[in-house]
Amino acid sequence: MSPYIEASNFSMPFAQLMTAGIELAINRLLKLDEDSQQRLKKLSGKSLQVTIAELPWPLVFNFSEQVIVRTVSNADKDSAPAADSVDCLIELNLETLPKLKDSSQLTQLIQQKQLNLIGDVYVAQTFSNLLKEIDIDWEEQLSGYTGDVVAHQTFTSMRALFDTAKSQIEKGAIDLSERLTQSDSIAVKPNEVHEFSKGVNEIRSATERLFARVAQLEQRQKTATGSDN
Amino acid sequence: MSAPETPETHSQQQQTTHFGFKQVDTSQKVNMVKDVFQSVAAKYDVMNDLMSFGVHRLWKRYTIDCSGARTGHKVLDLAGGTGDLTAKFSRIVGETGQVILADINDAMLKVGRDKLRDRGIVGNVEYVQANAETLPFPDNSFDIITIAFGLRNVTDKDKALASMYRVLKPGGRLLVLEFSKPSNEMLNKAYDMYSFHLLPKIGQLVANDADSYQYLAESIRMHPEQEVLKTMMDEAGFEQTTYHNLTGGIVALHRGFKF
Ligand SMILES: C[S@@+](CC[C@H](N)C(=O)[O-])C[C@H]1O[C@@H](n2cnc3c(N)ncnc32)[C@H](O)[C@@H]1O
């Protein structure tokens, strides 16, 4: 049976919706990181096909100043050998996908038969590096909207908030995983509730500090621009 | 004066054809279609998104996915208008490939050319003003021909299909993306409501041009439905002809090969 998702009466192009989403996301990210454009050039004119076992459609990436993401139609999957229409073809399952982030692991994954690669390994490595090395200067992005000073201050406060939230979430996750491994501790203990609300409170006050900070900055900016006129 | 027609179309009736629901002189239709697109050219892209809720982008993606395009291919994007398909093909076929955006209407071609240049798509794209019925290319020129939302505007569709067949390379394929007949009666009714009542109103509001969008709705209704178009392609010589309904048959993608 074909894994092709399609209701006979009302077929929406789901595969195309997915590739459109991936394409938009990748190109947005690349656009935000100026240096990535330079790295993308190395791939210009190349193509890569990624077949993920759990997905009904293979993904094909074409590289130029942008990345085009498409799939191969079902009819073609049977008729044309895909391997010779792209520079590199990778087959893997969803579980292995995150491991691709480290391109130095590629050969090891191939040896362990977790990954099947046909063609030019350089294309796969470069693409993996490209995605990994995307480095977006969020502060710079934000300053486009708010002006430099506000951006810097907001960014610093946001990073603080983010760090607080992250450590709380990590802590929560550790607690949770510990609890899941100890089957006798299903009931929530009072000190756990206490810990949890303490965490929530910390996040809350960090958020409040951020809001206050932004309000303050806004005020300052208003006065500054006011005095300019 | 008799209109220059194909030999088999000799009856009196053939002197006229439909322009939307109107019967017009066969020789006039080309110019009337030209007027429609001349007037919508500037707003064409906005209207496309608006009228189809953006879904036309997915239909076009599906077309690309069925094209088998790869580096080095030579592609004809016929009735290519503002060049959505051309833009994608250009990036896929790369420097060693080529895309020709052909359209009968110079206003549409100009909007297309400006748009693609702005996006940095240059080098492997050529713009040619041409009528689909009499393509100005040598035999066996292209690996892929697409005609998206174009065929229904062509006066003599059989002649156009024959012309496409001629310029396609052996092993090449034709993809016809066009409005079609929804397979479900309910959807069909809703769709008729939409296209005959709402569409011209949107056209009036946004493009200040209700007539062109009235034509659009009527021309969709007059276009041969799935099976008929498939037979027409077979008769033009295409092989392994198939079609695939999209969004419940509001649109269908026909595909045929030349061997
Ligand atoms: C609805 S637009 C489609 C444009 C584009 N392919 C797209 O999908 O967005 C139809 C196009 O067909 C062109 N056209 C109409 N009759 C034609 C003919 N006989 N030969 C070539 N192009 C034609 C029009 O000028 C117009 O640009």
Short mmCIF file of C-alpha atoms and ligand atoms in Angstrom, two decimals:
data_model
loop_
_atom_site.label_atom_id
_atom_site.label_comp_id
_atom_site.label_asym_id
_atom_site.label_seq_id
_atom_site.Cartn_x
_atom_site.Cartn_y
_atom_site.Cartn_z
CA MET A 1 0.00 0.00 0.00
CA SER A 2 1.18 3.46 -0.75
CA PRO A 3 2.01 5.60 2.23
CA TYR A 4 0.95 8.60 0.21
CA ILE A 5 -1.33 10.72 2.37
CA GLU A 6 -4.29 11.67 0.32
CA ALA A 7 -8.00 11.44 0.85
CA SER A 8 -9.56 10.49 -2.44
CA ASN A 9 -12.25 13.14 -2.27
CA PHE A 10 -10.51 16.08 -0.77
CA SER A 11 -6.81 15.97 -1.19
CA MET A 12 -4.87 18.84 0.27
CA PRO A 13 -1.26 18.91 -0.73
CA PHE A 14 0.06 18.00 2.74
CA ALA A 15 3.55 17.14 1.59
CA GLN A 16 3.80 20.52 -0.08
CA LEU A 17 2.56 22.26 3.04
CA MET A 18 5.33 20.57 4.97
CA THR A 19 8.09 21.39 2.49
CA ALA A 20 6.85 24.97 2.24
CA GLY A 21 7.13 25.27 6.02
CA ILE A 22 10.62 23.79 6.18
CA GLU A 23 11.79 25.94 3.28
CA LEU A 24 10.44 29.11 4.85
CA ALA A 25 12.02 28.33 8.21
CA ILE A 26 15.46 27.49 6.81
CA ASN A 27 15.60 30.55 4.58
CA ARG A 28 14.41 32.86 7.36
CA LEU A 29 17.11 31.58 9.67
CA LEU A 30 19.81 31.83 7.02
CA LYS A 31 18.75 35.36 6.26
CA LEU A 32 19.13 36.38 9.89
CA ASP A 33 22.71 35.17 9.97
CA GLU A 34 24.79 37.14 7.48
CA ASP A 35 27.75 34.79 7.61
CA SER A 36 25.65 31.80 6.68
CA GLN A 37 25.16 33.26 3.20
CA GLN A 38 28.87 32.82 2.66
CA ARG A 39 28.73 29.23 3.85
CA LEU A 40 25.67 28.55 1.68
CA LYS A 41 27.72 29.52 -1.38
CA LYS A 42 29.84 26.41 -0.91
CA LEU A 43 26.74 24.36 -1.66
CA SER A 44 25.52 26.40 -4.61
CA GLY A 45 24.24 24.22 -7.42
CA LYS A 46 24.24 21.08 -5.27
CA SER A 47 21.32 18.93 -4.27
CA LEU A 48 20.67 16.58 -1.39
CA GLN A 49 17.93 14.06 -0.82
CA VAL A 50 17.04 13.00 2.70
CA THR A 51 14.81 10.00 3.09
CA ILE A 52 13.50 9.62 6.61
CA ALA A 53 12.02 6.19 7.16
CA GLU A 54 9.08 7.50 9.18
CA LEU A 55 8.09 10.13 6.61
CA PRO A 56 6.02 9.19 3.58
CA TRP A 57 7.93 11.64 1.37
CA PRO A 58 11.65 12.08 0.82
CA LEU A 59 12.91 15.64 1.15
CA VAL A 60 15.00 17.14 -1.62
CA PHE A 61 17.13 20.21 -0.94
CA ASN A 62 18.43 22.36 -3.80
CA PHE A 63 21.02 24.95 -2.88
CA SER A 64 21.56 28.36 -4.49
CA GLU A 65 21.44 31.75 -2.73
CA GLN A 66 18.40 30.14 -1.14
CA VAL A 67 17.45 26.67 -0.17
CA ILE A 68 14.61 25.07 -2.09
CA VAL A 69 12.88 22.22 -0.29
CA ARG A 70 10.66 19.86 -2.23
CA THR A 71 9.65 16.25 -2.33
CA VAL A 72 9.61 13.67 -5.07
CA SER A 73 6.19 12.77 -6.36
CA ASN A 74 5.01 9.27 -5.71
CA ALA A 75 4.99 8.30 -9.36
CA ASP A 76 8.64 9.27 -9.68
CA LYS A 77 9.71 7.36 -6.63
CA ASP A 78 9.03 4.14 -8.50
CA SER A 79 10.04 5.09 -12.00
CA ALA A 80 13.23 7.10 -11.59
CA PRO A 81 16.23 6.05 -9.56
CA ALA A 82 16.50 9.07 -7.30
CA ALA A 83 20.15 8.50 -6.50
CA ASP A 84 21.43 9.75 -9.81
CA SER A 85 19.28 12.87 -9.85
CA VAL A 86 20.87 14.38 -6.73
CA ASP A 87 24.46 14.85 -5.61
CA CYS A 88 23.97 13.11 -2.32
CA LEU A 89 21.31 10.84 -0.88
CA ILE A 90 20.89 10.01 2.78
CA GLU A 91 18.56 7.44 4.26
CA LEU A 92 17.99 7.30 7.98
CA ASN A 93 15.29 7.12 10.61
CA LEU A 94 13.94 9.86 12.79
CA GLU A 95 15.97 8.77 15.79
CA THR A 96 19.27 9.29 13.95
CA LEU A 97 18.30 12.72 12.65
CA PRO A 98 19.51 14.77 15.66
CA LYS A 99 22.88 13.02 15.49
CA LEU A 100 23.46 14.62 12.10
CA LYS A 101 24.06 17.89 13.89
CA ASP A 102 27.58 16.70 14.51
CA SER A 103 28.93 16.19 11.01
CA SER A 104 32.04 14.49 12.37
CA GLN A 105 29.79 11.61 13.41
CA LEU A 106 28.69 10.92 9.83
CA THR A 107 31.25 8.22 9.08
CA GLN A 108 30.61 6.55 12.38
CA LEU A 109 26.87 6.52 11.75
CA ILE A 110 27.45 4.99 8.35
CA GLN A 111 29.67 2.29 9.84
CA GLN A 112 27.04 1.54 12.45
CA LYS A 113 24.52 1.22 9.61
CA GLN A 114 22.35 3.88 11.21
CA LEU A 115 22.72 5.90 8.08
CA ASN A 116 22.89 5.07 4.41
CA LEU A 117 24.71 7.57 2.25
CA ILE A 118 25.11 7.48 -1.51
CA GLY A 119 27.06 10.13 -3.42
CA ASP A 120 29.03 13.13 -2.31
CA VAL A 121 29.52 13.11 1.47
CA TYR A 122 30.81 16.69 1.31
CA VAL A 123 27.29 17.94 0.50
CA ALA A 124 25.83 16.27 3.57
CA GLN A 125 28.63 17.53 5.80
CA THR A 126 28.44 21.09 4.56
CA PHE A 127 24.68 21.20 4.97
CA SER A 128 24.92 19.77 8.45
CA ASN A 129 27.53 22.39 9.35
CA LEU A 130 25.50 25.14 7.79
CA LEU A 131 22.52 24.38 10.00
CA LYS A 132 24.61 23.84 13.09
CA GLU A 133 26.58 27.03 12.73
CA ILE A 134 23.66 29.32 12.20
CA ASP A 135 24.40 32.07 14.64
CA ILE A 136 21.79 34.73 14.90
CA ASP A 137 22.53 37.99 16.59
CA TRP A 138 19.10 38.49 18.14
CA GLU A 139 20.19 41.73 19.71
CA GLU A 140 21.06 43.09 16.30
CA GLN A 141 17.70 41.90 14.95
CA LEU A 142 15.79 43.54 17.75
CA SER A 143 17.64 46.83 17.38
CA GLY A 144 16.15 47.14 13.91
CA TYR A 145 12.81 47.62 15.61
CA THR A 146 13.65 49.41 18.81
CA GLY A 147 16.95 51.25 18.50
CA ASP A 148 20.30 50.07 19.87
CA VAL A 149 20.12 51.00 23.53
CA VAL A 150 16.70 49.55 24.11
CA ALA A 151 17.71 46.44 22.22
CA HIS A 152 20.80 45.90 24.30
CA GLN A 153 19.04 46.39 27.62
CA THR A 154 16.01 44.37 26.64
CA PHE A 155 18.21 41.65 25.34
CA THR A 156 20.22 41.46 28.52
CA SER A 157 17.07 41.28 30.61
CA MET A 158 15.55 38.74 28.28
CA ARG A 159 18.60 36.57 28.48
CA ALA A 160 18.43 36.68 32.24
CA LEU A 161 14.77 35.71 32.09
CA PHE A 162 15.53 32.98 29.64
CA ASP A 163 18.31 31.59 31.80
CA THR A 164 16.10 31.58 34.88
CA ALA A 165 13.33 29.85 33.01
CA LYS A 166 15.71 27.35 31.51
CA SER A 167 17.28 26.37 34.78
CA GLN A 168 13.86 25.99 36.36
CA ILE A 169 12.64 23.85 33.52
CA GLU A 170 15.77 21.72 33.62
CA LYS A 171 15.38 21.31 37.33
CA GLY A 172 11.73 20.39 36.85
CA ALA A 173 12.68 17.86 34.24
CA ILE A 174 15.24 16.24 36.50
CA ASP A 175 12.73 16.10 39.32
CA LEU A 176 10.17 14.62 37.04
CA SER A 177 12.48 12.01 35.62
CA GLU A 178 13.59 11.06 39.11
CA ARG A 179 10.01 10.75 40.15
CA LEU A 180 9.13 8.63 37.16
CA THR A 181 11.90 6.20 37.96
CA GLN A 182 10.74 5.85 41.55
CA SER A 183 7.37 4.25 41.24
CA ASP A 184 6.55 4.62 44.93
CA SER A 185 6.58 8.39 44.84
CA ILE A 186 3.49 9.00 42.77
CA ALA A 187 2.03 11.34 45.35
CA VAL A 188 3.33 14.87 45.27
CA LYS A 189 5.30 15.68 48.38
CA PRO A 190 4.76 19.02 50.15
CA ASN A 191 8.35 20.11 49.66
CA GLU A 192 8.03 19.43 45.94
CA VAL A 193 5.02 21.71 45.72
CA HIS A 194 7.00 24.29 47.60
CA GLU A 195 9.96 23.95 45.24
CA PHE A 196 7.71 24.20 42.24
CA SER A 197 5.96 27.37 43.37
CA LYS A 198 9.27 28.88 44.31
CA GLY A 199 10.39 28.24 40.71
CA VAL A 200 7.25 29.77 39.30
CA ASN A 201 7.69 32.80 41.53
CA GLU A 202 11.23 33.28 40.38
CA ILE A 203 10.15 33.24 36.76
CA ARG A 204 7.32 35.60 37.56
CA SER A 205 9.47 38.17 39.26
CA ALA A 206 12.06 37.94 36.51
CA THR A 207 9.29 38.65 34.01
CA GLU A 208 8.09 41.56 36.07
CA ARG A 209 11.60 42.96 36.25
CA LEU A 210 11.81 42.70 32.49
CA PHE A 211 8.53 44.51 31.97
CA ALA A 212 9.55 47.25 34.36
CA ARG A 213 12.86 47.57 32.58
CA VAL A 214 11.25 47.86 29.14
CA ALA A 215 8.75 50.41 30.43
CA GLN A 216 11.58 52.42 31.91
CA LEU A 217 13.53 52.30 28.68
CA GLU A 218 10.48 53.30 26.68
CA GLN A 219 10.00 56.25 28.95
CA ARG A 220 13.63 57.24 28.61
CA GLN A 221 13.50 56.94 24.86
CA LYS A 222 10.38 59.11 24.73
CA THR A 223 12.07 61.84 26.71
CA ALA A 224 15.18 61.53 24.58
CA THR A 225 13.34 61.86 21.26
CA GLY A 226 11.18 64.57 22.79
CA SER A 227 14.19 66.71 23.56
CA ASP A 228 15.47 66.24 20.00
CA ASN A 229 12.57 68.18 18.53
CA MET B 1 -11.81 36.64 -44.62
CA SER B 2 -11.46 33.27 -43.03
CA ALA B 3 -9.61 32.80 -39.79
CA PRO B 4 -6.45 30.69 -40.11
CA GLU B 5 -7.73 27.48 -38.56
CA THR B 6 -6.46 23.95 -38.36
CA PRO B 7 -7.68 21.86 -41.32
CA GLU B 8 -10.06 19.70 -39.30
CA THR B 9 -11.93 22.66 -37.86
CA HIS B 10 -13.86 23.66 -40.92
CA SER B 11 -17.49 23.95 -39.88
CA GLN B 12 -19.24 27.28 -39.57
CA GLN B 13 -19.35 26.87 -35.81
CA GLN B 14 -15.61 26.98 -35.59
CA GLN B 15 -15.60 30.62 -36.56
CA THR B 16 -16.66 31.46 -33.05
CA THR B 17 -15.39 30.35 -29.69
CA HIS B 18 -16.21 31.05 -26.09
CA PHE B 19 -14.80 33.88 -24.09
CA GLY B 20 -16.05 32.98 -20.66
CA PHE B 21 -19.77 32.40 -21.33
CA LYS B 22 -19.87 34.74 -24.33
CA GLN B 23 -19.51 33.54 -27.91
CA VAL B 24 -16.96 35.62 -29.74
CA ASP B 25 -15.15 35.52 -33.06
CA THR B 26 -12.32 33.03 -32.87
CA SER B 27 -9.90 35.62 -34.15
CA GLN B 28 -10.93 38.03 -31.41
CA LYS B 29 -10.42 35.83 -28.38
CA VAL B 30 -6.65 36.24 -28.27
CA ASN B 31 -6.99 39.98 -27.98
CA MET B 32 -9.77 39.80 -25.42
CA VAL B 33 -7.70 37.48 -23.24
CA LYS B 34 -4.80 39.85 -23.71
CA ASP B 35 -6.91 42.73 -22.41
CA VAL B 36 -7.88 40.75 -19.33
CA PHE B 37 -4.28 40.04 -18.35
CA GLN B 38 -3.10 43.46 -19.41
CA SER B 39 -5.48 44.89 -16.86
CA VAL B 40 -4.77 42.45 -14.04
CA ALA B 41 -0.97 42.21 -14.48
CA ALA B 42 0.00 44.68 -11.76
CA LYS B 43 -2.31 43.18 -9.14
CA TYR B 44 -2.02 39.62 -10.34
CA ASP B 45 0.10 38.20 -7.51
CA VAL B 46 -1.90 39.82 -4.73
CA MET B 47 -5.14 38.64 -6.23
CA ASN B 48 -3.82 35.11 -6.64
CA ASP B 49 -3.02 34.87 -2.96
CA LEU B 50 -6.27 36.45 -1.97
CA MET B 51 -8.53 34.39 -4.18
CA SER B 52 -7.00 31.05 -3.39
CA PHE B 53 -6.17 31.85 0.24
CA GLY B 54 -2.56 31.25 -0.70
CA VAL B 55 -3.20 27.65 -1.68
CA HIS B 56 -2.08 28.28 -5.27
CA ARG B 57 1.45 28.19 -3.89
CA LEU B 58 0.93 24.61 -2.76
CA TRP B 59 -0.62 23.61 -6.09
CA LYS B 60 2.45 25.03 -7.80
CA ARG B 61 4.76 23.21 -5.40
CA TYR B 62 2.96 20.00 -6.20
CA THR B 63 3.56 20.68 -9.88
CA ILE B 64 7.28 21.11 -9.26
CA ASP B 65 7.37 17.91 -7.21
CA CYS B 66 5.84 16.01 -10.13
CA SER B 67 8.18 17.52 -12.70
CA GLY B 68 11.25 15.43 -11.95
CA ALA B 69 13.33 18.59 -12.48
CA ARG B 70 17.02 18.36 -11.78
CA THR B 71 20.27 20.18 -12.41
CA GLY B 72 20.91 20.82 -16.08
CA HIS B 73 17.32 20.48 -17.26
CA LYS B 74 15.78 22.78 -19.84
CA VAL B 75 12.32 23.90 -18.78
CA LEU B 76 9.57 25.83 -20.57
CA ASP B 77 7.19 27.64 -18.21
CA LEU B 78 4.45 28.37 -20.70
CA ALA B 79 1.83 31.07 -20.00
CA GLY B 80 4.24 31.65 -17.15
CA GLY B 81 2.92 35.12 -16.32
CA THR B 82 4.56 36.53 -13.24
CA GLY B 83 6.99 33.63 -13.00
CA ASP B 84 6.26 31.73 -9.77
CA LEU B 85 7.19 28.39 -11.33
CA THR B 86 10.11 29.87 -13.24
CA ALA B 87 11.64 31.17 -9.99
CA LYS B 88 11.68 27.71 -8.41
CA PHE B 89 12.80 25.91 -11.56
CA SER B 90 15.62 28.40 -12.02
CA ARG B 91 17.07 27.47 -8.64
CA ILE B 92 16.64 23.76 -9.26
CA VAL B 93 18.15 23.47 -12.75
CA GLY B 94 21.10 25.66 -11.77
CA GLU B 95 23.72 27.25 -13.98
CA THR B 96 23.92 24.34 -16.37
CA GLY B 97 20.17 24.35 -16.93
CA GLN B 98 17.82 26.86 -18.46
CA VAL B 99 14.27 28.10 -17.91
CA ILE B 100 12.23 29.91 -20.52
CA LEU B 101 9.32 31.94 -19.28
CA ALA B 102 6.97 32.33 -22.23
CA ASP B 103 3.76 34.31 -22.24
CA ILE B 104 1.60 35.92 -24.88
CA ASN B 105 1.25 39.06 -22.84
CA ASP B 106 4.09 41.53 -22.53
CA ALA B 107 2.61 43.23 -19.45
CA MET B 108 2.61 39.94 -17.55
CA LEU B 109 6.12 39.15 -18.81
CA LYS B 110 7.34 42.50 -17.61
CA VAL B 111 5.89 42.08 -14.12
CA GLY B 112 7.46 38.61 -14.05
CA ARG B 113 10.86 39.78 -15.22
CA ASP B 114 11.00 42.64 -12.70
CA LYS B 115 9.92 40.38 -9.87
CA LEU B 116 12.49 37.69 -10.62
CA ARG B 117 15.31 40.19 -11.10
CA ASP B 118 14.49 41.74 -7.74
CA ARG B 119 14.88 38.31 -6.21
CA GLY B 120 18.26 37.87 -7.82
CA ILE B 121 17.08 35.29 -10.31
CA VAL B 122 19.17 36.01 -13.38
CA GLY B 123 21.48 34.09 -15.64
CA ASN B 124 19.56 30.98 -16.50
CA VAL B 125 16.15 32.53 -17.27
CA GLU B 126 14.98 33.83 -20.64
CA TYR B 127 11.79 35.72 -21.38
CA VAL B 128 9.96 35.06 -24.62
CA GLN B 129 6.68 36.53 -25.82
CA ALA B 130 4.90 33.66 -27.52
CA ASN B 131 1.52 32.16 -28.27
CA ALA B 132 1.12 28.61 -26.93
CA GLU B 133 -0.51 27.59 -30.22
CA THR B 134 2.56 28.39 -32.29
CA LEU B 135 5.62 27.97 -30.11
CA PRO B 136 8.73 29.56 -31.63
CA PHE B 137 11.13 26.79 -30.57
CA PRO B 138 12.77 23.95 -32.49
CA ASP B 139 11.43 20.38 -32.17
CA ASN B 140 12.61 18.38 -29.14
CA SER B 141 13.87 21.35 -27.11
CA PHE B 142 12.65 20.86 -23.55
CA ASP B 143 12.88 18.28 -20.76
CA ILE B 144 9.86 19.74 -19.01
CA ILE B 145 6.98 21.98 -20.06
CA THR B 146 4.58 23.44 -17.52
CA ILE B 147 1.47 25.44 -18.24
CA ALA B 148 -0.16 26.63 -15.02
CA PHE B 149 -3.56 28.28 -15.15
CA GLY B 150 -2.86 29.12 -18.78
CA LEU B 151 -4.45 26.49 -20.99
CA ARG B 152 -8.04 27.59 -20.37
CA ASN B 153 -7.22 30.99 -21.86
CA VAL B 154 -5.87 29.53 -25.07
CA THR B 155 -8.24 29.70 -28.04
CA ASP B 156 -7.29 26.45 -29.78
CA LYS B 157 -6.22 24.07 -27.05
CA ASP B 158 -5.63 21.10 -29.37
CA LYS B 159 -3.29 23.16 -31.45
CA ALA B 160 -1.46 24.33 -28.32
CA LEU B 161 -1.07 20.76 -27.00
CA ALA B 162 0.30 19.64 -30.37
CA SER B 163 2.73 22.51 -30.33
CA MET B 164 3.91 21.59 -26.82
CA TYR B 165 4.32 17.98 -27.89
CA ARG B 166 6.49 19.06 -30.80
CA VAL B 167 8.94 21.11 -28.71
CA LEU B 168 9.21 18.52 -25.93
CA LYS B 169 12.24 16.21 -26.00
CA PRO B 170 11.59 12.47 -26.19
CA GLY B 171 11.51 11.37 -22.56
CA GLY B 172 10.24 14.81 -21.57
CA ARG B 173 7.01 15.55 -19.80
CA LEU B 174 4.19 18.07 -19.89
CA LEU B 175 2.43 19.26 -16.73
CA VAL B 176 -0.87 21.07 -17.04
CA LEU B 177 -2.07 22.72 -13.85
CA GLU B 178 -5.55 24.08 -14.30
CA PHE B 179 -8.84 24.69 -12.56
CA SER B 180 -11.07 21.71 -12.98
CA LYS B 181 -14.30 20.17 -11.77
CA PRO B 182 -14.66 19.46 -8.04
CA SER B 183 -15.50 15.82 -7.56
CA ASN B 184 -17.95 16.45 -4.76
CA GLU B 185 -21.36 18.01 -5.53
CA MET B 186 -21.44 20.05 -2.33
CA LEU B 187 -18.00 21.41 -2.93
CA ASN B 188 -18.94 22.11 -6.52
CA LYS B 189 -21.92 24.23 -5.42
CA ALA B 190 -19.96 26.09 -2.79
CA TYR B 191 -17.20 26.68 -5.27
CA ASP B 192 -19.64 28.03 -7.88
CA MET B 193 -21.07 30.40 -5.29
CA TYR B 194 -17.61 31.54 -4.47
CA SER B 195 -16.37 32.01 -7.99
CA PHE B 196 -19.47 33.60 -9.50
CA HIS B 197 -20.57 35.79 -6.64
CA LEU B 198 -17.68 36.48 -4.33
CA LEU B 199 -14.77 36.46 -6.76
CA PRO B 200 -15.95 39.31 -9.02
CA LYS B 201 -16.66 41.35 -5.88
CA ILE B 202 -13.15 40.81 -4.53
CA GLY B 203 -11.87 41.64 -8.02
CA GLN B 204 -13.84 44.87 -7.95
CA LEU B 205 -12.65 45.82 -4.49
CA VAL B 206 -8.98 45.01 -4.79
CA ALA B 207 -8.21 45.42 -8.46
CA ASN B 208 -11.16 47.65 -9.37
CA ASP B 209 -11.88 45.23 -12.16
CA ALA B 210 -14.94 43.02 -11.74
CA ASP B 211 -15.11 42.08 -15.43
CA SER B 212 -11.75 40.33 -15.52
CA TYR B 213 -12.66 38.22 -12.53
CA GLN B 214 -16.07 37.48 -13.97
CA TYR B 215 -14.18 36.20 -17.02
CA LEU B 216 -11.96 34.14 -14.74
CA ALA B 217 -14.95 32.40 -13.15
CA GLU B 218 -16.64 31.79 -16.49
CA SER B 219 -13.50 30.52 -18.18
CA ILE B 220 -12.97 28.05 -15.35
CA ARG B 221 -16.45 26.68 -15.88
CA MET B 222 -15.94 26.40 -19.65
CA HIS B 223 -12.62 24.58 -19.35
CA PRO B 224 -12.70 20.87 -20.22
CA GLU B 225 -13.01 18.73 -17.13
CA GLN B 226 -10.46 16.12 -16.01
CA GLU B 227 -11.28 13.19 -18.30
CA VAL B 228 -11.84 15.38 -21.34
CA LEU B 229 -8.49 17.12 -20.96
CA LYS B 230 -6.81 13.77 -20.48
CA THR B 231 -8.28 12.55 -23.78
CA MET B 232 -7.16 15.74 -25.50
CA MET B 233 -3.62 15.12 -24.29
CA ASP B 234 -3.73 11.53 -25.50
CA GLU B 235 -4.90 12.71 -28.87
CA ALA B 236 -2.05 15.19 -29.09
CA GLY B 237 0.33 12.23 -28.78
CA PHE B 238 1.17 12.25 -25.06
CA GLU B 239 1.61 8.91 -23.37
CA GLN B 240 1.08 7.60 -19.84
CA THR B 241 -1.29 10.50 -19.35
CA THR B 242 -2.63 10.80 -15.82
CA TYR B 243 -4.22 13.45 -13.70
CA HIS B 244 -4.34 14.13 -10.01
CA ASN B 245 -7.04 16.17 -8.29
CA LEU B 246 -5.92 18.78 -5.81
CA THR B 247 -8.10 20.39 -3.16
CA GLY B 248 -11.06 18.25 -4.08
CA GLY B 249 -10.69 18.75 -7.82
CA ILE B 250 -10.91 22.53 -7.73
CA VAL B 251 -7.59 22.16 -9.47
CA ALA B 252 -6.15 19.20 -11.32
CA LEU B 253 -2.62 18.45 -12.44
CA HIS B 254 -2.43 16.52 -15.71
CA ARG B 255 0.80 14.91 -16.71
CA GLY B 256 1.86 13.27 -19.96
CA PHE B 257 5.11 12.02 -21.46
CA LYS B 258 6.57 12.08 -24.94
CA PHE B 259 8.50 8.92 -25.74
C1 LIG C 1 -3.76 33.06 -14.93
S1 LIG C 1 -2.23 33.48 -15.67
C2 LIG C 1 -1.15 32.27 -15.04
C3 LIG C 1 0.23 32.76 -14.79
C4 LIG C 1 1.20 31.81 -14.08
N1 LIG C 1 1.43 30.61 -14.85
C5 LIG C 1 0.69 31.45 -12.71
O1 LIG C 1 0.32 30.29 -12.51
O2 LIG C 1 0.65 32.29 -11.83
C6 LIG C 1 -2.52 33.04 -17.33
C7 LIG C 1 -1.45 33.51 -18.29
O3 LIG C 1 -1.67 32.91 -19.55
C8 LIG C 1 -1.26 33.81 -20.55
N2 LIG C 1 -1.83 33.41 -21.83
C9 LIG C 1 -3.12 33.47 -22.21
N3 LIG C 1 -3.29 32.99 -23.45
C10 LIG C 1 -2.05 32.58 -23.86
C11 LIG C 1 -1.55 31.99 -25.06
N4 LIG C 1 -2.36 31.72 -26.08
N5 LIG C 1 -0.23 31.70 -25.13
C12 LIG C 1 0.60 31.98 -24.11
N6 LIG C 1 0.18 32.52 -22.95
C13 LIG C 1 -1.12 32.83 -22.82
C14 LIG C 1 -1.75 35.12 -20.01
O4 LIG C 1 -1.12 36.22 -20.61
C15 LIG C 1 -1.46 35.01 -18.53
O5 LIG C 1 -0.22 35.53 -18.19
#
